Amino acid sequence: MANPVLAPLSSAVAFAYGILTMILYFLMSVKNGLFFEKPTKEFQSELDAARTRFWNLSEQVDGLRHQFLTLRDGFKFHYVTNVASVTPDTPSKPLVIFIHGFPDSWVGWRKVISSAQLQDACSIVAVDLPGYGGSDKLQKYTATEVLEKLTEYIIALRERYGFDGPTHDQTSEKVIIVAHDWGCILAMRLAADAPQLADRFILTNGPLVGLVSSNIKRRVSSAVKLMKMFLHSPLQSRSMLGKALHALKPVIRQVALSGYVFSLQLPLPFVRLQGASGDRALVRMIHKMAHGPVGEYTVKDAAESMAGSLGPSAKEGASETADHEKYSENVARQPFSEKFVHMTSYYRHGTSVRRWNKSIETITGLYGLGRGNDLGRRSSRAGVFDEGPKGALKANATVVWGLNDDALDPRLNFDGIGDYLVHNSQVITLPRSGHFTPVEQESVSALQKIVEWAVAGEKDDVDPVVKAVYPGASVTLRT
Ligand SMILES: *[C@@H]1O[C@H](CO)[C@@H](O)[C@H](O)[C@H]1NC(C)=O
Ligand SMILES: *[C@@H]1O[C@H](CO)[C@@H](O)[C@H](O)[C@H]1NC(C)=O
Ligand SMILES: *[C@@H]1O[C@H](CO)[C@@H](O)[C@H](O)[C@H]1NC(C)=O
């Protein structure tokens, strides 16, 4: 497909746009004072306290304790959970796995998972993605690398919590995956290509990449047709120009909103610069925006969210879990500019779009899930020839969307979404929330209620359940 003229040209354009965006972000952080702001003593001490609180392996935080899970090749995932250990006598409860986005870690979910009611109702796991928080780093963050790791982790976790495997039997309970932003992109890929991993996926504010790219293609090709008609007879078909621009508007808007994706494609020295400069002004700015308009953004809020991005420091690197496990050596001892390179590699290595080349181990592992209860657990589409469009989800999904998302245009993300969902899925919109639904006060309550609804067996209609805590929320699509 590489066009010898177009390819270098488009990469030059992308480079220029990346540089421009980078400069724009610097200017924004200078303008709002974050760039030259010296960290106050208060912030520094809150930050140290928050890092100890969230990352000291020997301490519990909000009823959650630290654990590790080591994969076959030695890769170590760090996660927090409300369950000390699962034995055959442990009462069976649903397992809910939370997957964060950029630039977070398990800490991004702290407001949702600290709920005593939720902790009572289910086993909670909040994991750090590879390269984030306390989990190990990868050499490459290609789709295959990341999805293989994540799948092996979830399969092992299901076994650890008694869902599969020889010793336990909790097959009457559900496994639920809740995911935001990059976590959502990955979970959507799992729901499309490994739907056996969970009984329901709750997916919030992350693009369904296949749908978005097909909406962009559709709009661009109709704009091109309209432009051709216009150029053919400019006077008679004046209105075609307006129609073409109208079709392109969401695409142009999305490209403008996605400037950061381009600035993160720049050569690594520029990426490090964006991560570290102005005392990590870019990440601090993202967290400040994430907080949303409701309630004051306190020094403690700023320190806690930053502690989530930074992960453990060398100090917490010395701590150990009850099982005497520690963070890998290189995790607690890297400068933030390096960690930032890993966290943003998902944008550079094609994790969202590239092919997932499944290993034999993964195929066998997926095949073995939920045996004995096979028919009831498979999606309604399994075995039917119509597989839906490329990237269509094959597991029950609940898409929860803060409509004021500054990063994702709703028209591109929702037009035609019904074709990508199986029976028993729904789209829930939150009109007053932005991109960071696990952080904003009102959407946190909505997410908690939706998870509780799924955990309790999805008995009632979810619409009034969400509306009770979030007036104006609504189920806009059911399949
Ligand atoms: C989807 O949800 C329905 C109703 O809650 C349930 O019966 C079915 O087993 C679920 N399907 C999958 C694949 O989990
Ligand atoms: C972590 O917690 C343990 C147990 O409370 C304590 O002994 C240790 O000093 C703490 N480590 C750090 C780095 O604060
Ligand atoms: C896919 O993975 C297998 C091993 O897991 C490897 O042998 C094969 O070369 C890979 N194929 C591609 C196209 O990457």
Coordinates of C-alpha atoms and ligand atoms in Angstrom, one line a residue:
M1 CA 0.0 0.0 0.0
A2 CA 3.0 2.3 0.6
N3 CA 2.8 5.1 -2.0
P4 CA 6.4 6.2 -2.6
V5 CA 5.4 9.9 -2.9
L6 CA 2.5 10.0 -0.4
A7 CA 4.2 8.0 2.4
P8 CA 7.1 10.4 3.1
L9 CA 4.8 13.4 2.5
S10 CA 2.2 12.2 5.0
S11 CA 4.9 11.3 7.5
A12 CA 6.3 14.8 7.1
V13 CA 2.8 16.3 7.7
A14 CA 2.3 14.0 10.7
F15 CA 5.7 15.1 12.1
A16 CA 4.8 18.8 11.6
Y17 CA 1.4 18.3 13.2
G18 CA 3.1 16.4 16.1
I19 CA 5.6 19.2 16.7
L20 CA 2.8 21.8 16.5
T21 CA 0.7 20.0 19.0
M22 CA 3.6 19.6 21.4
I23 CA 4.3 23.3 21.3
L24 CA 0.6 23.9 21.7
Y25 CA 0.5 21.8 24.9
F26 CA 3.6 23.5 26.3
L27 CA 1.9 26.9 25.7
M28 CA -1.3 25.6 27.3
S29 CA 0.6 24.5 30.4
V30 CA 2.6 27.7 30.5
K31 CA -0.6 29.7 30.2
N32 CA -2.4 27.9 33.0
G33 CA 0.6 28.3 35.2
L34 CA 1.4 24.6 35.5
F35 CA 4.7 24.7 33.5
F36 CA 6.6 27.1 35.7
E37 CA 4.8 26.3 38.9
K38 CA 7.4 25.2 41.6
P39 CA 6.1 22.2 43.5
T40 CA 5.1 23.5 46.9
K41 CA 6.2 21.8 50.1
E42 CA 2.6 20.8 50.7
F43 CA 2.3 19.1 47.3
Q44 CA 5.6 17.3 47.7
S45 CA 4.7 15.9 51.1
E46 CA 1.2 14.9 49.9
L47 CA 2.9 13.2 46.9
D48 CA 5.3 11.2 49.1
A49 CA 2.4 10.2 51.3
A50 CA 0.2 9.2 48.4
R51 CA 3.0 7.1 46.8
T52 CA 3.5 5.2 50.1
R53 CA -0.2 4.8 50.5
F54 CA -0.8 3.4 47.0
W55 CA 2.4 1.5 46.4
N56 CA 3.7 0.2 49.7
L57 CA 3.2 -3.6 49.2
S58 CA 3.0 -4.4 52.9
E59 CA 0.1 -2.1 53.6
Q60 CA -3.6 -2.3 52.6
V61 CA -5.2 0.6 50.9
D62 CA -9.0 1.3 51.1
G63 CA -9.6 -2.4 52.0
L64 CA -7.4 -3.6 49.0
R65 CA -4.1 -5.5 49.2
H66 CA -1.3 -5.9 46.7
Q67 CA -0.6 -9.0 44.8
F68 CA 1.5 -10.2 41.8
L69 CA 0.8 -12.7 39.1
T70 CA 3.7 -14.1 37.2
L71 CA 3.2 -15.4 33.7
R72 CA 5.0 -18.4 32.1
D73 CA 7.8 -16.3 30.7
G74 CA 8.4 -14.5 34.1
F75 CA 6.5 -11.3 33.3
K76 CA 5.0 -9.9 36.5
F77 CA 1.6 -8.2 36.7
H78 CA 0.9 -6.1 39.8
Y79 CA -2.7 -5.7 41.0
V80 CA -4.7 -4.8 44.0
T81 CA -7.6 -6.9 45.3
N82 CA -10.1 -7.2 48.2
V83 CA -9.5 -11.0 48.5
A84 CA -6.6 -12.3 50.4
S85 CA -6.6 -15.8 48.9
V86 CA -9.2 -18.1 47.4
T87 CA -9.6 -21.6 48.8
P88 CA -12.3 -24.1 47.9
D89 CA -14.2 -22.9 50.9
T90 CA -14.3 -19.3 49.9
P91 CA -17.9 -18.2 49.3
S92 CA -18.4 -17.8 45.5
K93 CA -18.7 -14.3 44.3
P94 CA -18.5 -12.7 40.8
L95 CA -15.0 -11.5 39.8
V96 CA -14.7 -8.0 38.5
I97 CA -11.4 -7.0 36.7
F98 CA -10.7 -3.3 36.3
I99 CA -8.4 -2.1 33.5
H100 CA -7.2 1.5 33.5
G101 CA -6.1 3.9 30.7
F102 CA -3.5 6.5 30.0
P103 CA -1.8 8.0 32.0
D104 CA -3.1 6.0 35.0
S105 CA -2.6 2.7 36.8
W106 CA -4.9 0.8 39.2
V107 CA -5.0 4.1 41.1
G108 CA -7.2 5.6 38.4
W109 CA -10.0 3.3 39.7
R110 CA -9.6 4.2 43.4
K111 CA -12.8 6.2 43.6
V112 CA -14.9 3.4 42.1
I113 CA -13.4 0.4 43.9
S114 CA -13.1 1.9 47.4
S115 CA -16.9 1.4 47.7
A116 CA -17.6 -0.9 50.7
Q117 CA -20.8 -2.0 49.0
L118 CA -18.9 -3.1 45.9
Q119 CA -16.1 -4.8 47.9
D120 CA -18.8 -6.7 49.7
A121 CA -20.6 -7.9 46.6
C122 CA -17.7 -9.2 44.5
S123 CA -14.0 -10.0 44.2
I124 CA -12.3 -7.0 42.8
V125 CA -9.1 -6.9 40.9
A126 CA -7.5 -3.7 39.6
V127 CA -4.5 -4.4 37.5
D128 CA -1.6 -2.2 36.2
L129 CA -1.1 -2.6 32.4
P130 CA 2.4 -3.5 31.2
G131 CA 4.7 -0.5 31.5
Y132 CA 2.3 1.2 34.0
G133 CA 2.2 1.4 37.8
G134 CA 3.9 -1.6 39.4
S135 CA 3.7 -4.1 36.5
D136 CA 6.7 -5.1 34.4
K137 CA 7.7 -3.4 31.1
L138 CA 7.6 -4.9 27.7
Q139 CA 10.2 -4.5 24.9
K140 CA 7.5 -3.8 22.4
Y141 CA 3.9 -2.9 22.9
T142 CA 2.5 -4.4 19.7
A143 CA -1.1 -5.8 19.7
T144 CA 0.3 -9.3 19.9
E145 CA 2.6 -8.6 22.8
V146 CA 0.1 -6.7 24.9
L147 CA -3.0 -8.9 24.2
E148 CA -1.1 -12.1 24.7
K149 CA 0.1 -10.9 28.1
L150 CA -3.3 -9.6 29.1
T151 CA -5.1 -12.8 28.0
E152 CA -2.7 -15.1 29.8
Y153 CA -3.1 -12.9 32.9
I154 CA -6.9 -13.0 32.8
I155 CA -7.0 -16.8 32.2
A156 CA -4.6 -17.3 35.2
L157 CA -6.6 -14.9 37.3
R158 CA -9.9 -16.8 36.6
E159 CA -8.2 -19.9 37.8
R160 CA -6.8 -18.2 40.9
Y161 CA -10.3 -17.0 41.8
G162 CA -11.8 -20.4 41.3
F163 CA -13.5 -20.0 38.0
D164 CA -11.7 -22.6 35.9
G165 CA -9.2 -25.3 36.6
P166 CA -9.3 -28.6 38.5
T167 CA -9.6 -27.5 42.1
H168 CA -12.4 -25.0 42.3
D169 CA -15.8 -24.5 40.8
Q170 CA -17.4 -21.1 40.8
T171 CA -18.8 -21.5 37.4
S172 CA -22.2 -20.3 38.5
E173 CA -20.7 -16.9 39.1
K174 CA -19.8 -14.3 36.5
V175 CA -16.5 -12.7 35.4
I176 CA -16.9 -9.0 34.5
I177 CA -14.3 -6.8 32.8
V178 CA -14.6 -3.0 33.4
A179 CA -12.3 -0.9 31.3
H180 CA -11.5 2.8 30.5
D181 CA -9.6 4.6 27.8
W182 CA -6.7 2.4 26.6
G183 CA -8.0 -0.3 28.9
C184 CA -11.3 0.0 27.0
I185 CA -9.5 -0.3 23.6
L186 CA -7.8 -3.5 24.8
A187 CA -10.9 -4.9 26.4
M188 CA -12.9 -4.2 23.1
R189 CA -10.2 -6.2 21.3
L190 CA -10.6 -9.0 23.8
A191 CA -14.4 -8.9 23.5
A192 CA -14.0 -9.2 19.7
D193 CA -11.3 -11.9 19.6
A194 CA -11.4 -13.6 23.0
P195 CA -15.1 -13.2 24.2
Q196 CA -14.8 -16.3 26.4
L197 CA -12.7 -14.3 28.9
A198 CA -15.7 -12.6 30.6
D199 CA -19.5 -12.8 30.8
R200 CA -19.9 -9.0 30.5
F201 CA -17.6 -6.2 29.4
I202 CA -18.4 -2.7 30.8
L203 CA -16.6 -0.3 28.5
T204 CA -16.2 3.4 29.1
N205 CA -14.9 6.2 27.0
G206 CA -12.5 4.4 24.7
P207 CA -12.9 4.2 20.9
L208 CA -14.1 1.1 19.2
V209 CA -11.4 1.4 16.6
G210 CA -13.0 -0.6 13.8
L211 CA -16.2 1.5 14.0
V212 CA -14.4 4.8 14.2
S213 CA -12.2 4.0 11.2
S214 CA -15.1 2.8 9.1
N215 CA -17.1 6.0 10.0
I216 CA -14.1 8.1 9.0
K217 CA -13.7 6.2 5.7
R218 CA -17.4 6.5 4.9
R219 CA -17.4 10.3 5.6
V220 CA -14.2 10.9 3.6
S221 CA -15.4 8.9 0.6
S222 CA -18.8 10.7 0.5
A223 CA -17.0 14.1 0.9
V224 CA -14.8 13.1 -2.1
K225 CA -17.8 12.2 -4.2
L226 CA -19.6 15.5 -3.3
M227 CA -16.4 17.5 -4.1
K228 CA -16.2 15.8 -7.5
M229 CA -19.8 16.7 -8.2
F230 CA -19.0 20.3 -7.2
L231 CA -15.9 20.5 -9.3
H232 CA -17.6 19.1 -12.3
S233 CA -20.1 22.0 -12.4
P234 CA -19.3 24.5 -9.6
L235 CA -22.2 26.8 -10.4
Q236 CA -25.1 24.3 -10.5
S237 CA -23.8 22.2 -7.6
R238 CA -22.7 24.9 -5.2
S239 CA -24.6 23.2 -2.3
M240 CA -22.4 20.1 -2.7
L241 CA -19.4 22.0 -1.3
G242 CA -21.3 22.7 1.9
K243 CA -22.5 19.1 2.1
A244 CA -18.9 17.8 1.6
L245 CA -17.7 20.0 4.5
H246 CA -20.6 18.9 6.6
A247 CA -19.7 15.3 6.1
L248 CA -16.0 16.0 7.0
K249 CA -16.7 18.1 10.0
P250 CA -16.5 15.3 12.7
V251 CA -13.4 13.9 11.0
I252 CA -11.7 17.3 11.1
R253 CA -12.8 17.8 14.7
Q254 CA -11.4 14.3 15.6
V255 CA -8.1 15.0 14.0
A256 CA -7.9 18.3 15.9
L257 CA -8.8 16.5 19.2
S258 CA -6.2 13.8 18.5
G259 CA -3.2 16.1 18.2
Y260 CA -1.6 14.4 21.2
V261 CA -1.6 11.1 19.3
F262 CA 0.7 12.8 16.7
S263 CA 2.9 14.5 19.3
L264 CA 3.5 11.0 20.9
Q265 CA 4.6 9.6 17.5
L266 CA 7.6 12.0 17.5
P267 CA 11.1 10.6 18.0
L268 CA 11.7 9.4 21.6
P269 CA 13.7 12.5 22.8
F270 CA 10.6 14.6 22.1
V271 CA 8.4 12.0 23.9
R272 CA 10.7 12.1 27.0
L273 CA 10.6 15.9 26.8
Q274 CA 6.8 15.8 26.9
G275 CA 6.8 13.4 29.8
A276 CA 9.3 15.2 32.0
S277 CA 9.4 18.9 31.2
G278 CA 7.9 21.6 33.5
D279 CA 8.0 19.0 36.3
R280 CA 5.7 16.7 34.3
A281 CA 3.4 19.5 33.4
L282 CA 1.6 17.6 30.7
V283 CA 0.6 14.7 33.0
R284 CA -0.4 17.2 35.7
M285 CA -2.5 19.1 33.2
I286 CA -4.3 15.9 32.1
H287 CA -5.1 15.0 35.7
K288 CA -6.4 18.4 36.4
M289 CA -8.7 18.2 33.4
A290 CA -9.7 14.7 34.4
H291 CA -11.0 15.9 37.7
G292 CA -14.0 17.5 36.0
P293 CA -15.9 20.7 36.9
V294 CA -17.6 19.4 40.1
G295 CA -15.8 20.0 43.4
E296 CA -12.5 21.7 44.1
Y297 CA -9.3 20.2 42.7
T298 CA -7.3 20.0 45.9
V299 CA -3.5 19.6 46.4
K300 CA -4.3 16.1 47.7
D301 CA -6.2 15.2 44.5
A302 CA -3.3 16.4 42.4
A303 CA -0.8 14.5 44.5
E304 CA -2.9 11.3 44.5
S305 CA -3.5 11.2 40.7
M306 CA 0.2 12.0 40.1
A307 CA 1.2 9.2 42.5
G308 CA -0.9 6.9 40.3
S309 CA 1.0 7.9 37.1
L310 CA 4.4 7.7 38.8
G311 CA 4.0 4.2 40.3
P312 CA 6.2 3.0 43.1
S313 CA 9.4 4.9 44.0
A314 CA 12.7 3.3 45.1
K315 CA 11.4 3.5 48.7
E316 CA 8.3 1.4 48.0
G317 CA 10.6 -0.8 45.9
A318 CA 12.0 -2.2 49.1
S319 CA 8.6 -3.2 50.5
E320 CA 7.1 -6.7 50.0
T321 CA 3.7 -8.4 50.0
A322 CA 2.5 -10.9 52.6
D323 CA 3.8 -13.6 50.2
H324 CA 7.2 -11.9 50.1
E325 CA 6.9 -10.6 46.6
K326 CA 8.4 -7.4 45.4
Y327 CA 8.2 -5.1 42.3
S328 CA 10.7 -6.1 39.6
E329 CA 14.0 -4.3 40.1
N330 CA 13.6 -2.0 37.0
V331 CA 10.1 -0.9 37.9
A332 CA 10.6 1.1 41.0
R333 CA 13.9 2.6 39.8
Q334 CA 13.2 4.3 36.5
P335 CA 13.0 8.1 35.9
F336 CA 9.5 9.2 34.9
S337 CA 10.7 10.2 31.4
E338 CA 11.4 6.5 30.8
K339 CA 8.2 5.3 32.3
F340 CA 6.4 7.9 30.1
V341 CA 8.0 6.3 27.0
H342 CA 6.5 2.9 28.0
M343 CA 3.1 4.3 28.9
T344 CA 2.9 6.1 25.5
S345 CA 4.3 3.2 23.5
Y346 CA 0.8 1.9 23.0
Y347 CA 0.2 4.9 20.8
R348 CA 3.4 4.2 18.8
H349 CA 3.4 0.4 18.3
G350 CA 0.0 0.0 16.7
T351 CA -1.5 -1.8 19.8
S352 CA -5.1 -0.7 18.9
V353 CA -5.1 -1.7 15.2
R354 CA -2.4 -4.3 14.4
R355 CA -3.1 -8.0 14.1
W356 CA -3.1 -10.1 17.2
N357 CA -1.2 -13.3 16.3
K358 CA -2.5 -15.7 18.9
S359 CA -0.1 -18.3 20.3
I360 CA -1.0 -21.9 20.6
E361 CA -1.1 -21.5 24.4
T362 CA -3.6 -18.7 24.1
I363 CA -5.8 -20.6 21.8
T364 CA -5.7 -23.6 24.0
G365 CA -6.3 -21.5 27.1
L366 CA -9.3 -19.8 25.6
Y367 CA -10.7 -23.0 24.4
G368 CA -10.6 -24.4 27.9
L369 CA -12.6 -21.6 29.6
G370 CA -15.9 -22.3 31.1
R371 CA -16.0 -26.0 30.1
G372 CA -19.0 -27.9 31.2
N373 CA -21.1 -24.8 30.9
D374 CA -20.2 -24.2 27.4
L375 CA -23.4 -23.5 25.6
G376 CA -24.8 -21.1 28.1
R377 CA -21.7 -19.0 28.3
R378 CA -21.0 -18.4 24.6
S379 CA -22.3 -15.3 22.9
S380 CA -25.4 -15.5 20.9
R381 CA -23.3 -15.0 17.8
A382 CA -21.0 -18.0 18.3
G383 CA -21.6 -20.6 15.6
V384 CA -23.6 -18.2 13.5
F385 CA -22.0 -17.4 10.1
D386 CA -22.7 -13.7 10.4
E387 CA -19.7 -12.5 12.4
G388 CA -20.5 -8.8 12.1
P389 CA -18.1 -6.2 10.8
K390 CA -14.3 -6.3 11.5
G391 CA -13.7 -5.7 15.2
A392 CA -17.4 -6.4 16.2
L393 CA -17.7 -7.4 19.9
K394 CA -18.8 -11.0 20.5
A395 CA -19.5 -10.8 24.2
N396 CA -22.2 -9.0 26.2
A397 CA -21.2 -5.4 26.4
T398 CA -22.3 -2.3 28.3
V399 CA -20.9 0.9 26.7
V400 CA -20.9 3.8 29.2
W401 CA -20.0 7.1 27.7
G402 CA -19.4 10.6 29.2
L403 CA -20.7 12.7 26.3
N404 CA -18.5 15.8 27.1
D405 CA -15.4 13.8 26.1
D406 CA -12.8 16.2 24.8
A407 CA -10.8 13.5 23.1
L408 CA -13.5 11.5 21.2
D409 CA -16.1 12.8 18.8
P410 CA -19.5 11.1 19.6
R411 CA -20.6 10.9 15.9
L412 CA -17.6 8.9 14.9
N413 CA -17.8 6.8 18.0
F414 CA -21.5 6.0 17.9
D415 CA -22.9 6.1 14.4
G416 CA -23.6 2.4 13.6
I417 CA -22.4 1.0 16.9
G418 CA -25.4 -1.3 17.0
D419 CA -23.8 -3.4 14.3
Y420 CA -20.8 -4.0 16.6
L421 CA -22.7 -5.3 19.6
V422 CA -24.3 -8.6 20.3
H423 CA -27.8 -9.2 21.7
N424 CA -28.0 -8.2 25.4
S425 CA -25.7 -5.2 25.0
Q426 CA -26.5 -1.5 25.7
V427 CA -25.1 2.0 25.3
I428 CA -25.6 4.3 28.3
T429 CA -24.9 8.0 28.0
L430 CA -23.8 10.3 30.8
P431 CA -24.6 13.8 29.5
R432 CA -22.6 15.9 32.1
S433 CA -19.4 13.8 32.2
G434 CA -16.2 14.0 30.2
H435 CA -13.6 11.5 29.2
F436 CA -12.5 10.5 32.7
T437 CA -15.6 8.7 33.9
P438 CA -13.7 6.7 36.7
V439 CA -12.5 10.0 38.2
E440 CA -15.4 12.5 37.9
Q441 CA -17.7 12.5 40.9
E442 CA -21.0 11.9 39.2
S443 CA -19.8 9.3 36.7
V444 CA -18.1 7.4 39.5
S445 CA -21.5 6.8 41.2
A446 CA -23.0 5.8 37.8
L447 CA -20.2 3.3 37.1
Q448 CA -20.5 1.8 40.6
K449 CA -24.2 1.3 40.1
I450 CA -23.7 -0.3 36.7
V451 CA -21.1 -2.7 38.1
E452 CA -23.4 -3.5 41.0
W453 CA -26.2 -4.2 38.6
A454 CA -24.0 -6.6 36.6
V455 CA -22.7 -8.3 39.8
A456 CA -26.2 -8.8 41.1
G457 CA -27.1 -10.8 38.0
E458 CA -28.5 -8.0 35.7
K459 CA -32.0 -8.7 37.1
D460 CA -33.5 -5.2 36.8
D461 CA -33.5 -2.8 34.0
V462 CA -30.3 -0.9 34.1
D463 CA -31.9 2.4 33.0
P464 CA -33.6 3.4 36.3
V465 CA -30.6 2.0 38.3
V466 CA -28.3 4.6 36.7
K467 CA -30.8 7.4 36.7
A468 CA -31.2 7.1 40.4
V469 CA -27.6 8.3 40.9
Y470 CA -27.2 10.3 37.7
P471 CA -30.4 12.1 36.6
G472 CA -30.3 12.6 32.9
A473 CA -28.3 9.4 32.2
S474 CA -30.1 7.1 29.7
V475 CA -29.9 3.9 27.9
T476 CA -29.7 5.1 24.3
L477 CA -29.4 1.8 22.6
R478 CA -30.3 -1.8 23.4
T479 CA -29.6 -4.8 21.3
Ligands
LIG1 C1 -25.2 -12.5 28.1 O1 -26.2 -12.1 29.0 C2 -27.2 -13.0 29.1 C3 -28.3 -12.4 30.1 O2 -27.7 -11.8 31.1 C4 -26.7 -14.3 29.6 O3 -27.8 -15.2 29.7 C5 -25.7 -14.8 28.6 O4 -25.1 -16.0 29.1 C6 -24.6 -13.8 28.4 N1 -23.7 -14.2 27.4 C7 -22.4 -14.4 27.6 C8 -21.6 -14.7 26.4 O5 -21.9 -14.2 28.6
LIG2 C1 5.6 0.0 54.3 O1 4.8 -0.4 55.3 C2 5.5 -1.2 56.3 C3 4.5 -1.8 57.3 O2 3.7 -0.8 57.8 C4 6.5 -0.3 57.0 O3 7.3 -1.0 57.9 C5 7.5 0.3 55.9 O4 8.4 1.2 56.5 C6 6.7 1.0 54.8 N1 7.6 1.4 53.8 C7 7.6 2.6 53.3 C8 8.6 2.8 52.2 O5 7.0 3.5 53.8
LIG3 C1 2.8 -15.8 15.0 O1 3.3 -16.4 16.2 C2 4.0 -17.6 16.0 C3 4.4 -18.1 17.4 O2 3.6 -17.7 18.4 C4 5.2 -17.3 15.1 O3 5.8 -18.6 14.9 C5 4.8 -16.7 13.8 O4 5.9 -16.4 13.0 C6 3.9 -15.5 14.1 N1 3.4 -15.0 12.8 C7 3.5 -13.7 12.5 C8 2.9 -13.3 11.2 O5 3.9 -12.8 13.2

